[in-house]
Coordinates of C-alpha atoms and ligand atoms in Angstrom, one line a residue:
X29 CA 1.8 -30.6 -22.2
X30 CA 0.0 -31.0 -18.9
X31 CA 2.0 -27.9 -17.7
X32 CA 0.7 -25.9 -20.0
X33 CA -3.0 -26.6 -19.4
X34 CA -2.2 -25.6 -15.9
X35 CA -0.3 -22.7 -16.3
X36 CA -3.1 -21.8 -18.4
X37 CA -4.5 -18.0 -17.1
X38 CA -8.0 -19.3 -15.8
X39 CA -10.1 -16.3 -16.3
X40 CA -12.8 -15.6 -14.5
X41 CA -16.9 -15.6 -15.7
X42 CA -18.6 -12.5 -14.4
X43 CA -19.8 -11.2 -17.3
X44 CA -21.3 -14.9 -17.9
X45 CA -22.9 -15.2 -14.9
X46 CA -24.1 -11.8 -14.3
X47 CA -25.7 -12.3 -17.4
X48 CA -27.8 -15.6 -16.1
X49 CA -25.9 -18.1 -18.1
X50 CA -24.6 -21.3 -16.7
X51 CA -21.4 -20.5 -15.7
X52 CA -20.2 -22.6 -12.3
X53 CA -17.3 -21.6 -10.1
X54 CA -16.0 -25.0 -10.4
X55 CA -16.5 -25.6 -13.7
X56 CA -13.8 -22.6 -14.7
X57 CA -10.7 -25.1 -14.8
X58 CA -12.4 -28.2 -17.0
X59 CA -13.9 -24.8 -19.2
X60 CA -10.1 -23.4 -19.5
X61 CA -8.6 -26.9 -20.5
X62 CA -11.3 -27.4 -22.9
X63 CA -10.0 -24.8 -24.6
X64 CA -7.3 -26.7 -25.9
X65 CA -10.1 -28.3 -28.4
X66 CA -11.8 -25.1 -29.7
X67 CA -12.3 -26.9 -33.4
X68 CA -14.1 -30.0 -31.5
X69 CA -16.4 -28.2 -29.2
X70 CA -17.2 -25.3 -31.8
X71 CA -19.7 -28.2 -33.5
X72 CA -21.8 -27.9 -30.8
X73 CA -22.5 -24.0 -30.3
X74 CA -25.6 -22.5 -32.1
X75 CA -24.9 -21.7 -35.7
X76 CA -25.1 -18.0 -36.5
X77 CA -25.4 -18.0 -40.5
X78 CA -27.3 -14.6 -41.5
X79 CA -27.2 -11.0 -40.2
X80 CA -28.7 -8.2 -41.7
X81 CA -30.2 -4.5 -40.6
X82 CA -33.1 -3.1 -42.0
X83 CA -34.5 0.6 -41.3
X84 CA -33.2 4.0 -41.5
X85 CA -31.8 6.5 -39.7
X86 CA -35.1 7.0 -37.1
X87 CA -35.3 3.2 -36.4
X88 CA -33.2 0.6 -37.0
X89 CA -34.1 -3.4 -37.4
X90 CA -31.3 -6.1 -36.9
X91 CA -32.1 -9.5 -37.9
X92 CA -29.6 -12.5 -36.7
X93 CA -30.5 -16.0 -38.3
X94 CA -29.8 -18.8 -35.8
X95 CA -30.3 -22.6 -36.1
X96 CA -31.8 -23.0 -32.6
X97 CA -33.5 -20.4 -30.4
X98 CA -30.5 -18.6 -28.1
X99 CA -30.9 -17.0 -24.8
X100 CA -29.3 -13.0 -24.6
X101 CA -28.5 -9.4 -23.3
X102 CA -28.7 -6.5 -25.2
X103 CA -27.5 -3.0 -23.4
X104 CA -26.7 0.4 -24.4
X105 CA -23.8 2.4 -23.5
X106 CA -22.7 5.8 -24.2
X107 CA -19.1 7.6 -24.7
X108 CA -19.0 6.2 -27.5
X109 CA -22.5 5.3 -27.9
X110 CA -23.2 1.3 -29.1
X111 CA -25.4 -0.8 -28.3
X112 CA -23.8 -4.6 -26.9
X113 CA -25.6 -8.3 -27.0
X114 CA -24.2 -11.0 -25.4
X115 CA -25.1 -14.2 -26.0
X116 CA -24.0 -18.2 -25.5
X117 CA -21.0 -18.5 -27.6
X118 CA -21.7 -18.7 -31.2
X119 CA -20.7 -20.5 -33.8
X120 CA -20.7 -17.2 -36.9
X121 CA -20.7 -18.2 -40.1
X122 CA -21.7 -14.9 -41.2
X123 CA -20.5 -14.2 -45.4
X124 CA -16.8 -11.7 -45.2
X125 CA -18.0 -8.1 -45.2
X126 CA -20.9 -8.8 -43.0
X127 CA -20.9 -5.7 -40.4
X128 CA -21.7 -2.8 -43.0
X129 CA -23.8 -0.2 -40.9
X130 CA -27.3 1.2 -42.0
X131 CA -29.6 3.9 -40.1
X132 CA -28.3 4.1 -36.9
X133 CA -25.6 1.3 -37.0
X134 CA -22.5 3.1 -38.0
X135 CA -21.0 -0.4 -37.8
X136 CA -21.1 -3.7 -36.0
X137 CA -19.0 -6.7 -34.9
X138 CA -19.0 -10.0 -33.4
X139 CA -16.7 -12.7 -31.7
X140 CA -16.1 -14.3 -28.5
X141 CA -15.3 -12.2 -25.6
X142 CA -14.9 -15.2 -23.2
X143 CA -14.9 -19.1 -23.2
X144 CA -18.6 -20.1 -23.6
X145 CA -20.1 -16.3 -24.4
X146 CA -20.2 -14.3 -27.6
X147 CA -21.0 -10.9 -28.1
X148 CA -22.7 -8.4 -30.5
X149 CA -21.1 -4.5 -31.1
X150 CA -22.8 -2.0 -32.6
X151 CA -21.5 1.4 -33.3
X152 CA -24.4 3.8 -33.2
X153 CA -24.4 7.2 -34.5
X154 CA -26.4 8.8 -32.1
X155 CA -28.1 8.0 -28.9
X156 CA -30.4 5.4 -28.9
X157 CA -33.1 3.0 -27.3
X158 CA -33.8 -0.7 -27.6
X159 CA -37.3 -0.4 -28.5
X160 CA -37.8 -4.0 -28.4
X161 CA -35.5 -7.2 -28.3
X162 CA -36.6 -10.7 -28.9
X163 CA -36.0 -14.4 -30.5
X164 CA -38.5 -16.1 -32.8
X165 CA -38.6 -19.5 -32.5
X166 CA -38.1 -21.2 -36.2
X167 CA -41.8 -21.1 -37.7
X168 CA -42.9 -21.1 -41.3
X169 CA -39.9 -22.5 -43.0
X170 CA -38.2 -19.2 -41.1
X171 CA -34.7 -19.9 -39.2
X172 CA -34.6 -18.6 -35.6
X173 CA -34.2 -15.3 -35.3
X174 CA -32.4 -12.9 -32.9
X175 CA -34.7 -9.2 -33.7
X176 CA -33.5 -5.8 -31.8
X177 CA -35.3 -2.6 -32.8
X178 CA -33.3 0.7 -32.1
X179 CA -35.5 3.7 -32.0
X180 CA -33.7 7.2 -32.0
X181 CA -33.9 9.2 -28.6
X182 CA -32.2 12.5 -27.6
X183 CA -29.4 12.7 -25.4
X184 CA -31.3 13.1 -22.6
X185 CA -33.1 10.4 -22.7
X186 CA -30.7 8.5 -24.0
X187 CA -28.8 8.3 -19.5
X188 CA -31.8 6.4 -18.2
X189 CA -31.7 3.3 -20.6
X190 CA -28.3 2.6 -19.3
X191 CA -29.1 2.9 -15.5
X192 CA -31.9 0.9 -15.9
X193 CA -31.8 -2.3 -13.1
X194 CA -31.9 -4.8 -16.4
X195 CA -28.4 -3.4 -16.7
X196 CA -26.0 -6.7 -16.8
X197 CA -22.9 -6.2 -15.2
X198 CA -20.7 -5.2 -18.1
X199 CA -17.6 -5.3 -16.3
X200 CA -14.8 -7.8 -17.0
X201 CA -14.3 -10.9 -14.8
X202 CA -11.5 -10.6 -12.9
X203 CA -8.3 -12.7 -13.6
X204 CA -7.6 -15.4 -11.0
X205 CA -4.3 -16.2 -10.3
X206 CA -3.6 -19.8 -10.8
X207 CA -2.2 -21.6 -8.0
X208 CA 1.7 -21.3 -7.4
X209 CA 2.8 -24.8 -8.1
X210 CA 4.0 -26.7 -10.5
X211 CA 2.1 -29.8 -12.0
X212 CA 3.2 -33.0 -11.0
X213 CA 5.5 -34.9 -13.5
X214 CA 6.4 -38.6 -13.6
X215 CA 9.5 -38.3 -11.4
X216 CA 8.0 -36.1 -9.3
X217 CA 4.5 -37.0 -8.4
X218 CA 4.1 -34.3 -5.3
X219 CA 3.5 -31.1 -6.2
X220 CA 6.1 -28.3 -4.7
X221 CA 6.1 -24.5 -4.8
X222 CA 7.0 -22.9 -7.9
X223 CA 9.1 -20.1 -7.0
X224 CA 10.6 -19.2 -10.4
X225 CA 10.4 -15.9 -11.5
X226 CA 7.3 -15.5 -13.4
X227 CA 7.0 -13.9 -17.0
X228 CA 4.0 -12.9 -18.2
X229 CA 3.2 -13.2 -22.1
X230 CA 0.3 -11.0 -23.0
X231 CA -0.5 -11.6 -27.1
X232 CA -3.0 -8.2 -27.7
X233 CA -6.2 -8.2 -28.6
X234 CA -8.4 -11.6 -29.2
X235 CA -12.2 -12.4 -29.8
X236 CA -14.4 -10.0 -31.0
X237 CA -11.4 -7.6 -31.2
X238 CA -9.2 -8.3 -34.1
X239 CA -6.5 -5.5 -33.6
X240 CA -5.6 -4.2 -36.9
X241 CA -5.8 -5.7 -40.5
X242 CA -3.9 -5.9 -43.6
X243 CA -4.2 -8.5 -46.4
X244 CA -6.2 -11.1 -44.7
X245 CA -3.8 -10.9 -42.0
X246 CA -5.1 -10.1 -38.1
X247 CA -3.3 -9.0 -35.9
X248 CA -4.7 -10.9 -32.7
X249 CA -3.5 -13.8 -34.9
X250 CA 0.2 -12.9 -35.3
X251 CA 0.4 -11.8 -32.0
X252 CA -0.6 -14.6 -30.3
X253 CA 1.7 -17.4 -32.6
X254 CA 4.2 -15.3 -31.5
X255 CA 2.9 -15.3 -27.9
X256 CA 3.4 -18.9 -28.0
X257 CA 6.1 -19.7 -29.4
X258 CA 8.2 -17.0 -26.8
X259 CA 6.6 -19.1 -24.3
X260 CA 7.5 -22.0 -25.8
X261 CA 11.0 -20.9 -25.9
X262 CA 11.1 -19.5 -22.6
X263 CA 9.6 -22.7 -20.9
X264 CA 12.3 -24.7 -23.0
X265 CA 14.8 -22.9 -20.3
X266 CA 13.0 -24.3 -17.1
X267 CA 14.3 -21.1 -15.5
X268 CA 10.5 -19.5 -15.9
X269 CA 7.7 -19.9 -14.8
X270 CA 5.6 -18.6 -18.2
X271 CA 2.2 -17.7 -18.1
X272 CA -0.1 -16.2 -21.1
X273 CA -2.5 -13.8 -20.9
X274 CA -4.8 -15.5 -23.7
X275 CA -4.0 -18.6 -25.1
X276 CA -6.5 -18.9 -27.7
X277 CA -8.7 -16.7 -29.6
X278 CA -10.7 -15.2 -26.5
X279 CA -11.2 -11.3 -25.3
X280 CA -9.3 -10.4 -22.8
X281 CA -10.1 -6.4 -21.2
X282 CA -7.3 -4.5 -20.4
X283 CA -7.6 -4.4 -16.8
X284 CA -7.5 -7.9 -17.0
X285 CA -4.0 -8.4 -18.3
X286 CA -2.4 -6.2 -15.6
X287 CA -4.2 -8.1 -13.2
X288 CA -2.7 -11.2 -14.2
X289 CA 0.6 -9.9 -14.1
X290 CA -0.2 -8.5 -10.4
X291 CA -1.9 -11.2 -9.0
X292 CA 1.0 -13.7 -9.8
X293 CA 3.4 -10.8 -8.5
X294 CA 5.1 -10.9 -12.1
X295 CA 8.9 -10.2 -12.5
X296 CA 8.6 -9.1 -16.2
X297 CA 5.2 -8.1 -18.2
X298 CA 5.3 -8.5 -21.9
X299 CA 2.9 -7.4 -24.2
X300 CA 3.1 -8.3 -28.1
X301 CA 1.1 -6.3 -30.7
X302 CA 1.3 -5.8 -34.4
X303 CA 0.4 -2.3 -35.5
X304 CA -0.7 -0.3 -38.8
X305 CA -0.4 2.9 -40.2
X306 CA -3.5 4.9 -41.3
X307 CA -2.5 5.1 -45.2
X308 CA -2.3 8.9 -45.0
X309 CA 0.4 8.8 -42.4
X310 CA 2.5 7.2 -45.3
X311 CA 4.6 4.3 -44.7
X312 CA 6.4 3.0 -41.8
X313 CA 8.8 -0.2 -40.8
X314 CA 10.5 -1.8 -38.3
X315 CA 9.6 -3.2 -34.3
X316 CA 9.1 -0.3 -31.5
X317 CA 9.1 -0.8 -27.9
X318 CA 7.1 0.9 -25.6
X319 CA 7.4 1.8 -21.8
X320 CA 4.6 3.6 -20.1
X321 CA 5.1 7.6 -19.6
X322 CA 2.4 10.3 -18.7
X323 CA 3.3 11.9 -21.7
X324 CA 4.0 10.1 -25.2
X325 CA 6.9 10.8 -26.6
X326 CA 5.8 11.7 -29.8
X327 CA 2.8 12.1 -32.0
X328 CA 2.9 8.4 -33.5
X329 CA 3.3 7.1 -30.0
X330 CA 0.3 9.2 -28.9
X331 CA -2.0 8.2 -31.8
X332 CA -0.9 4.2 -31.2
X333 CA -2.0 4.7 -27.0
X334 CA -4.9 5.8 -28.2
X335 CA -5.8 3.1 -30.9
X336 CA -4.6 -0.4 -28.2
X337 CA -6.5 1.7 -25.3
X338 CA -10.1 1.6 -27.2
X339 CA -9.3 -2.1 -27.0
X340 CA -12.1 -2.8 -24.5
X341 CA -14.7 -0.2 -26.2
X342 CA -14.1 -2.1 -29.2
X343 CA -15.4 -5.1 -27.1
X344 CA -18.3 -3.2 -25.3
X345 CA -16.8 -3.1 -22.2
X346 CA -17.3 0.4 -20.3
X347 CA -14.3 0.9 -18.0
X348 CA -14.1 4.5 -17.4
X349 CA -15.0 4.1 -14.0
X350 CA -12.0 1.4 -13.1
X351 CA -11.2 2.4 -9.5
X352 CA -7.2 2.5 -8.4
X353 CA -7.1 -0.9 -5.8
X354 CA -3.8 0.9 -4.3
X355 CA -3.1 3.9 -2.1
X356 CA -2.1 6.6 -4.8
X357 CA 1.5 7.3 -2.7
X358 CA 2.2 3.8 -2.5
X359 CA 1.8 3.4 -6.4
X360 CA 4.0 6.8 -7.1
X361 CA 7.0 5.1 -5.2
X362 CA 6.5 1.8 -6.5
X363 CA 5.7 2.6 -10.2
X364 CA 8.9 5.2 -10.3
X365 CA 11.2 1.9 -9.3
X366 CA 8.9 -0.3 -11.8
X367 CA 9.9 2.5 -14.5
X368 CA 13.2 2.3 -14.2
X369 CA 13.3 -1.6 -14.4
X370 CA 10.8 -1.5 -17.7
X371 CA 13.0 0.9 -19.0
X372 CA 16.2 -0.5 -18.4
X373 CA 14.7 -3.9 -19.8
X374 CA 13.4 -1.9 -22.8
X375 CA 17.1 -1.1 -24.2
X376 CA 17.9 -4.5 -23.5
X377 CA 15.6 -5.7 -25.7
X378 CA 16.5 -3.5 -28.6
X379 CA 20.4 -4.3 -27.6
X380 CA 19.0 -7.6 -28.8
X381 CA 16.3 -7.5 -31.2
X382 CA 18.2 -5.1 -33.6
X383 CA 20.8 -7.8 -34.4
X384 CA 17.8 -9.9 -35.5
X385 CA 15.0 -8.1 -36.5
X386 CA 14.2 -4.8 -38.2
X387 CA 13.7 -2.1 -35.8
X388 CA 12.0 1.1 -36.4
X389 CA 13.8 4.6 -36.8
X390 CA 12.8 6.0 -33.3
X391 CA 12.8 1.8 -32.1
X392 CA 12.1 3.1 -27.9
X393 CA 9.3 5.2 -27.5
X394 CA 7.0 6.1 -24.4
X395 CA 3.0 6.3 -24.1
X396 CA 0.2 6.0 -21.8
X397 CA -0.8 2.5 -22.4
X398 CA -3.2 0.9 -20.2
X399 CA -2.2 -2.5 -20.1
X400 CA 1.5 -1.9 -19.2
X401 CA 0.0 0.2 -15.4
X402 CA 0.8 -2.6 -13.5
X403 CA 2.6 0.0 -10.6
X404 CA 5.0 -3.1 -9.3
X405 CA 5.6 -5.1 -12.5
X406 CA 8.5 -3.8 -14.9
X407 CA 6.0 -3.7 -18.4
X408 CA 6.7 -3.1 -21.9
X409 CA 4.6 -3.4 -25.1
X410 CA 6.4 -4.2 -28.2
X411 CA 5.0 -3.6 -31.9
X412 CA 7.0 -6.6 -33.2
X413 CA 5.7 -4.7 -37.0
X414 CA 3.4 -2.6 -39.1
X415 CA 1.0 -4.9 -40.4
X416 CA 0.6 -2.4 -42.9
X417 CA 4.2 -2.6 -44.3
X418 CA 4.2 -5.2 -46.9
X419 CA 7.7 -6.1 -45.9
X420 CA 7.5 -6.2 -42.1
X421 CA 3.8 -8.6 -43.2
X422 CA 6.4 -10.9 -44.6
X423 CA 8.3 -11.3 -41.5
X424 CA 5.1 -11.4 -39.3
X425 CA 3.8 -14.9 -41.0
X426 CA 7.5 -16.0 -41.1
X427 CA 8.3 -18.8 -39.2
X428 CA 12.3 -18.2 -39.6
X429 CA 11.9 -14.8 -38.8
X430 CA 9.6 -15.1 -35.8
X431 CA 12.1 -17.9 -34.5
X432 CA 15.0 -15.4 -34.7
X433 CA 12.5 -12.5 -33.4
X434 CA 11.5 -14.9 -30.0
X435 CA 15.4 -15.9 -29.6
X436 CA 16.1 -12.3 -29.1
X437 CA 13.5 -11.6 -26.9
X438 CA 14.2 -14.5 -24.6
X439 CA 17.9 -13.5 -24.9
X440 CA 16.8 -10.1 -23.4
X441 CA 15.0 -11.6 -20.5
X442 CA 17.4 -13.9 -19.5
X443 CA 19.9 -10.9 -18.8
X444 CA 17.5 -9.0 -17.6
X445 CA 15.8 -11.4 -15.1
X446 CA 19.8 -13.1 -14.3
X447 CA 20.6 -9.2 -12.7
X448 CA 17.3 -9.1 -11.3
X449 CA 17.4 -11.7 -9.3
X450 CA 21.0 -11.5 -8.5
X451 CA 20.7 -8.0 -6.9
X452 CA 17.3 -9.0 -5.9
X453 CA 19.4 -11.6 -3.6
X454 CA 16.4 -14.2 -4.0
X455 CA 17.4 -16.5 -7.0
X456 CA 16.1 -19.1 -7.5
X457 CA 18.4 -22.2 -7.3
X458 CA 18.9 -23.1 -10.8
Ligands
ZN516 ZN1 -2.5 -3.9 -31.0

């Protein structure tokens, strides 16, 4: 179990610490392992136990009811426009349904975006200022209080609020690759280099982002049970070295999961999401993979790209500006090879999966998906079901069915890792 901790992704705490809260370098492993307790620590965060807004569609009031007095951030950002508070991590216990917009919150949400820091979405439906943001300190039989005023503005004037120097860095923290070794076990007390081939497991979605939603059912929760228990199955192997993107119920921005899968130099990228169709789109069934291509392959493929890609303006994260870290000639070499491996991997899996689990009609499809750009890791996202299918839900919270799902999967990576490595020339000894 000690393994696992290790293996853990450590992510980093920019955002944190750009935004003044206590957030040591050194601290980031003991933070990740603590993790493993999120129901024992989660007595201890501020208690978040009314939210309401107040106003119309000129100004807008937002009242958050706190059991102790919190420090916080609140930006705004544009395309789309929203305004974003970060605070400590919160404990909500906000009634179901809270979120409702009024005036000009078309909607808002809230969840963690990182170990130790929460956050605060609104969806405005205009441009618009913070007027005034403050906490009351519990007075007059009054709870704490976290207040933000939004005051309508024109476009124009909306530019200057964001560039403002009290801008916190909203930019994720970049993942840190854990060191290549493997933890020391009773009959081996030194630690050695781990030279496995590494897969990486990346469950979608997580925190404040919930993916999609069907009968009480999330998505970031299905995704990552089934996250863990391919890892699980492809750790039972030895042959792996298996690393997670998100192990727990945390945010984790796009860029961020490539870079995980780059830093450790990845042989295979897996990314696990559960989708839904809008209701007027009818009804569909069955598990699609996914390879990246400039051009989607169809309409449905399009339209999904589009939906796991707002993934990080969901969060509140503005990423338009991500700069390219490689020469653009080396990635065009690099990434046509990569293709060819993701997509030869790609029909592996369904070679598999289809003996075990329900595929869909048109099961490989292509689309510009963000997370799977990793130029010099083979990637492929898989929609393991439609959340929206009531059948397909039934398999999702199976534990039979997920069991027979994962065997497949791992089936597929063995024989696509074993040619790998063989042509590769570089296998490990095992
Ligand atoms: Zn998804």
């Amino acid at each position: 179990m000690a393994s696992r901790a290790k293996q853990r992704v450590l992510l980093g705490c920019a955002l944190l610490c750009a935004a003044a809260l206590p957030c040591a370098d050194s601290s980031r492993l003991s933070a990740a392992e603590s993790q493993a307790q999120p129901s024992v620590a989660a007595a201890n965060f501020p208690i978040a136990s009314a939210a309401r807004l107040a106003g119309d569609g000129k100004q807008t009031r937002f009242i958050l009811d706190l059991d102790q007095s919190v420090t916080f951030r609140a930006v705004t950002l544009a395309d789309p426009y929203r305004v974003v508070v970060d605070v400590p991590q919160l404990n909500f216990q906000l009634p179901a349904g809270t979120g409702t917009g009024r005036g000009l919150v078309k909607a808002f949400r809230y969840g963690l975006v990182m170990p130790g820091g929460s956050r605060i979405v609104f969806d405005l439906t205009g441009p618009a200022k913070i007027a005034s943001s403050h906490v009351l300190e519990a007075a007059n039989g009054q709870p704490a209080r976290l207040v933000l005023e939004l005051e309508e503005v024109d476009r124009a004037a909306f530019a200057p609020s964001v560039a403002s120097e009290n801008r916190p860095e909203l930019r994720p923290a970049i993942a840190a690759a854990p060191p290549a070794t493997v933890p020391a076990t009773a009959d081996a007390a030194q630690q050695k280099v781990d030279d496995r081939p590494v897969v990486v497991i990346d469950p979608g979605h997580g925190g404040i982002d919930n993916g999609t939603q069907s009968s009480g059912e999330s998505e970031k929760n299905l995704v990552l049970a089934f996250g863990r228990a391919l890892r699980d199955r492809l750790e039972k192997t030895g042959k792996y070295r298996v690393v997670m993107t998100r192990d727990d119920d945390t945010f984790i921005p796009l860029n961020d999961r490539v870079k995980v899968a780059r830093n450790l130099k990845a042989a295979l990228f897996v990314s696990i999401h559960a989708d839904a169709l809008p209701r007027a789109e009818g009804d569909a069934q069955g598990a699609t993979i996914y390879t990246l291509s400039d051009k989607a392959s169809d309409a449905e493929a399009e339209r999904l790209a589009d939906a796991e890609n707002r993934a990080d303006a969901i969060a509140g994260f503005n990423l338009a500006e991500e700069p390219t870290d490689v020469a653009d000639i080396l990635i065009d070499l690099t990434q046509r090879e990569t293709r060819t491996f993701s997509n030869r991997f790609a029909r592996l899996l369904m070679g598999e999966m289809k003996s075990t689990v329900r595929m869909h009609k048109h099961p490989l499809k292509s689309a510009g998906f963000r997370v799977l750009k990793a130029p010099d890791v083979p990637s492929v996202l898989v929609e393991i079901g439609y959340v929206s299918n009531k059948g397909d839900l039934e398999h999702l919270v199976s534990e039979g069915w997920r069991s027979r799902a994962v065997g497949s999967m791992a089936q597929a990576i063995d024989a696509f890792l074993a040619k790998r490595m063989a042509t590769a020339g570089a296998g490990p000894a095992n």
